[in-house]
mmCIF file of C-alpha atoms in Angstrom:
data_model
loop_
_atom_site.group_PDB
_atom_site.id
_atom_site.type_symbol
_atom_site.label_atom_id
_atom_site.label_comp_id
_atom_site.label_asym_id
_atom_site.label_seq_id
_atom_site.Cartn_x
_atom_site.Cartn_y
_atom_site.Cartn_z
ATOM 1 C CA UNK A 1 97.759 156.690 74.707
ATOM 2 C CA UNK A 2 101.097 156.229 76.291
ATOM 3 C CA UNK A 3 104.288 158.098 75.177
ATOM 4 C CA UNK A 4 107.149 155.507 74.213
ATOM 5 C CA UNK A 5 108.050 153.964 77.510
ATOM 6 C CA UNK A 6 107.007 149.750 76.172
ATOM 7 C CA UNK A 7 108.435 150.190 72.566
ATOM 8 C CA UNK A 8 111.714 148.362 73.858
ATOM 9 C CA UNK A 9 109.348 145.157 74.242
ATOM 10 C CA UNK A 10 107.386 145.915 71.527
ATOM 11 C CA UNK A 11 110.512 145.355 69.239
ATOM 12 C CA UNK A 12 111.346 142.588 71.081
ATOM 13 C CA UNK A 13 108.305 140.540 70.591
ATOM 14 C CA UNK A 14 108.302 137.484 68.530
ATOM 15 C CA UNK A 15 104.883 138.529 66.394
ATOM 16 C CA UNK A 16 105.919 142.133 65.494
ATOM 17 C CA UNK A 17 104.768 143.171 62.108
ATOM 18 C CA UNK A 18 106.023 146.393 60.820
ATOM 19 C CA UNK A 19 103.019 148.252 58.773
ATOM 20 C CA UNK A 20 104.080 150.808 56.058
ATOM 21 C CA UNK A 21 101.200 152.677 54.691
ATOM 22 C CA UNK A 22 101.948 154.064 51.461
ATOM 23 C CA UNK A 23 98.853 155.481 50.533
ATOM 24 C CA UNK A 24 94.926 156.663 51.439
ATOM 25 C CA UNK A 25 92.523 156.794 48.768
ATOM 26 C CA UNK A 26 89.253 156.270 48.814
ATOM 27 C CA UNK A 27 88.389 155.559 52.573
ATOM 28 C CA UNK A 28 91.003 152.282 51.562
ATOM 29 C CA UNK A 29 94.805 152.281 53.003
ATOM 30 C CA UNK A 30 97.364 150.636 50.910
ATOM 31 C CA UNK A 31 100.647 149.329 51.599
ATOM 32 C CA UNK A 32 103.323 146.844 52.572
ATOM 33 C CA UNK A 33 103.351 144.636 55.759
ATOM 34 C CA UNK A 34 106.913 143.282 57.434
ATOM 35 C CA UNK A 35 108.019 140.572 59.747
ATOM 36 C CA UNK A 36 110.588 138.010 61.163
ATOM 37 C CA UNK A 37 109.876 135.349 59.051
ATOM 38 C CA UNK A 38 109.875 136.614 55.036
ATOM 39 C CA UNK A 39 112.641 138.484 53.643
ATOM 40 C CA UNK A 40 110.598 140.410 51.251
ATOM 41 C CA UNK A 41 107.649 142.629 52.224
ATOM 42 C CA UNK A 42 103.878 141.754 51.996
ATOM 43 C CA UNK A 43 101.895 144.265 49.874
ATOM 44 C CA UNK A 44 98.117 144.676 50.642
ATOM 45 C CA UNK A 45 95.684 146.771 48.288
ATOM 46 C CA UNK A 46 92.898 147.112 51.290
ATOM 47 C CA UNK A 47 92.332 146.716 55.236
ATOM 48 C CA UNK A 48 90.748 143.487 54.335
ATOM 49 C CA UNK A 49 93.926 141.910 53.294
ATOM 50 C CA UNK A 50 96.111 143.752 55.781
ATOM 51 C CA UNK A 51 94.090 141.548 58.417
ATOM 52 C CA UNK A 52 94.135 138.179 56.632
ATOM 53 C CA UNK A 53 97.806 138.420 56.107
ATOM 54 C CA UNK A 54 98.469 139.266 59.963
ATOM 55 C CA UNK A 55 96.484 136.099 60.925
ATOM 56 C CA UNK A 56 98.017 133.695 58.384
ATOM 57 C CA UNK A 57 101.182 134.651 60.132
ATOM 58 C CA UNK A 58 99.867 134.358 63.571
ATOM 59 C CA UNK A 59 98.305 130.732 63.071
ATOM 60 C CA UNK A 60 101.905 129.651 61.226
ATOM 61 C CA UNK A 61 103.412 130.993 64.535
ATOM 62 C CA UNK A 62 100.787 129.760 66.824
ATOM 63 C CA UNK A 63 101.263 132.711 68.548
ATOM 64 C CA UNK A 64 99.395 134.426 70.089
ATOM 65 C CA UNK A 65 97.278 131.342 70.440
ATOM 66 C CA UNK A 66 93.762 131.449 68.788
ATOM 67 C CA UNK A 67 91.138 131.338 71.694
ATOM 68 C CA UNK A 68 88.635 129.263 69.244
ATOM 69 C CA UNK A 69 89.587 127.845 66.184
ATOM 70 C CA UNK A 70 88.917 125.028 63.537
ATOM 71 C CA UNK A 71 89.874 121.684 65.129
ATOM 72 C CA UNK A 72 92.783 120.145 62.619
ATOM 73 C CA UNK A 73 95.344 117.119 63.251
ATOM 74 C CA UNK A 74 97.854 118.240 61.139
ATOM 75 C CA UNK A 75 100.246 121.306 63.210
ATOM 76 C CA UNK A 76 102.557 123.140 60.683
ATOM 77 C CA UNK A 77 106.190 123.699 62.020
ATOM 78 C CA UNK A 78 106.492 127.200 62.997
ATOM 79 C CA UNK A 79 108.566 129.138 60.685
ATOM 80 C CA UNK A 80 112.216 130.423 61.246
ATOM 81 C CA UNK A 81 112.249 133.787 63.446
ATOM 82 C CA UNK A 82 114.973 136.435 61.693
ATOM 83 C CA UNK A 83 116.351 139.363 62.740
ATOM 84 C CA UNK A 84 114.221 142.366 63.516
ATOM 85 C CA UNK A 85 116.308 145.170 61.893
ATOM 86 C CA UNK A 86 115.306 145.038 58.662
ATOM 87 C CA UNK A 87 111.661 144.738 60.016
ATOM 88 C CA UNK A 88 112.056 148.114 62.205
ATOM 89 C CA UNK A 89 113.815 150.241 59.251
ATOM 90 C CA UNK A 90 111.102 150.067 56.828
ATOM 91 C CA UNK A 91 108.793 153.074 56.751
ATOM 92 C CA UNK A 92 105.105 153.966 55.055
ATOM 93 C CA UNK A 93 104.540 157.502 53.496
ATOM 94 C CA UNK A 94 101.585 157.871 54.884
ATOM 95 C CA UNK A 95 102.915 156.069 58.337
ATOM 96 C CA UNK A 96 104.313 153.667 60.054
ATOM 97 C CA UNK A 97 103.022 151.422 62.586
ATOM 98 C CA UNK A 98 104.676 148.619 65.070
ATOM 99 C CA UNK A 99 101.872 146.623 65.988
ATOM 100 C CA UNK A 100 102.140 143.517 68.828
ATOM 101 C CA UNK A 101 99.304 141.678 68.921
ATOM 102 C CA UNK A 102 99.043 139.920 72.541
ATOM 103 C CA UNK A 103 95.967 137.503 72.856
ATOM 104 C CA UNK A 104 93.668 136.706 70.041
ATOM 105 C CA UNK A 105 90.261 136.189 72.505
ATOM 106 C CA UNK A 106 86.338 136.084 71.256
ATOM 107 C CA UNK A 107 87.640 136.007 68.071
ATOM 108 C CA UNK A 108 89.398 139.410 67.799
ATOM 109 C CA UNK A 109 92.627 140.733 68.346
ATOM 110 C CA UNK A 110 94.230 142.423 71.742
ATOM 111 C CA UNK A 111 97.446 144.079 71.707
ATOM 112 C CA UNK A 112 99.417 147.313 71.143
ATOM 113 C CA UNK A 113 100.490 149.292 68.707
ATOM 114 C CA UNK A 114 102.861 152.318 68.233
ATOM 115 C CA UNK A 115 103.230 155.268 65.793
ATOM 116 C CA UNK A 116 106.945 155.265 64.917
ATOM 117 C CA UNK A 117 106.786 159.050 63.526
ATOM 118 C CA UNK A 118 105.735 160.435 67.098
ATOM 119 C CA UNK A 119 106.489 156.862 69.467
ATOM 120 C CA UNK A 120 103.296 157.320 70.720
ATOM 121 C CA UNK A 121 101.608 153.610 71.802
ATOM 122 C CA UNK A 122 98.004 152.714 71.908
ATOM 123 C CA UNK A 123 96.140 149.854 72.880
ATOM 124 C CA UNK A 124 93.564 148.035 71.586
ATOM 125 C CA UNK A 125 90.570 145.726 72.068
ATOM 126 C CA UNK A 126 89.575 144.242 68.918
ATOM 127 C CA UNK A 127 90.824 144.408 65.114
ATOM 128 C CA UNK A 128 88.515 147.336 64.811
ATOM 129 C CA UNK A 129 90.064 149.271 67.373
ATOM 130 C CA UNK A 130 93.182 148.696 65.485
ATOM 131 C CA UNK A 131 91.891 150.045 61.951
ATOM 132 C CA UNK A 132 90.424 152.784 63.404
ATOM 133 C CA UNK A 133 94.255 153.894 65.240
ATOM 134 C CA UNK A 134 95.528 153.587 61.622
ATOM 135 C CA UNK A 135 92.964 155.621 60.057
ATOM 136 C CA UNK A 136 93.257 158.216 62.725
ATOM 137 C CA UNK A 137 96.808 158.833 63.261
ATOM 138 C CA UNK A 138 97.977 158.310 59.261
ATOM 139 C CA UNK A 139 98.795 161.377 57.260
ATOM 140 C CA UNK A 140 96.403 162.186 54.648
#
């Protein structure tokens, strides 16, 4: 855990996504999901889609790169970045989380993530690691 000194380039990174959780019930989190490119917010009824929805956005961006992946010809344009105020405003209920993610490597996820209540950052190895952070630091 490290106490606030990289959440300048955390807001500055082109694949933030701004996690509100609303609500805990049931061992399930529930809530909204922001970034750059959609005005409106993302709701998600489980961790499940929380995760699908974070890497549809990161193959539209192509970024971070996938290290393996389904071989395609077709390349979609990536989408219009917007402003990242509207992103960073939104909060969860239950809490809310700025999460980069930096390298997607043997199939996972590597990055960092910070609790805006406290602007305490962790890091983590793997979606898993990431889920786990959420559970852990969200209010009940």
């Amino acid at each position: 855990m490290r106490s606030g000194q990289n959440i300048g380039r955390i807001k500055a990174a082109p694949n933030l996504v701004n996690i509100c959780v609303d609500e805990i019930a049931q061992e399930e989190m529930k809530g909204r999901l922001y970034h750059c490119y959609k005005k409106e917010a993302t709701n998600f009824k489980n961790v499940v889609e929380l995760l699908d929805e974070m890497e549809k956005l990161y193959d539209k961006l192509h970024f971070p790169e996938a290290s393996t992946k389904s071989r395609s010809f077709l390349r979609e344009k990536a989408p219009q970045q917007r402003e990242t105020k509207t992103v960073l405003e939104q909060k969860g209920t239950k809490g809310t989380f700025l999460v980069c993610v930096q390298y997607r490597q043997n199939a996972t996820w590597q990055g960092e993530i910070v609790l805006m209540e406290s602007e305490e950052s962790y890091e983590f190895s793997s979606a898993l690691d990431l889920v786990k952070i959420i559970n852990n630091t969200s209010s009940f």
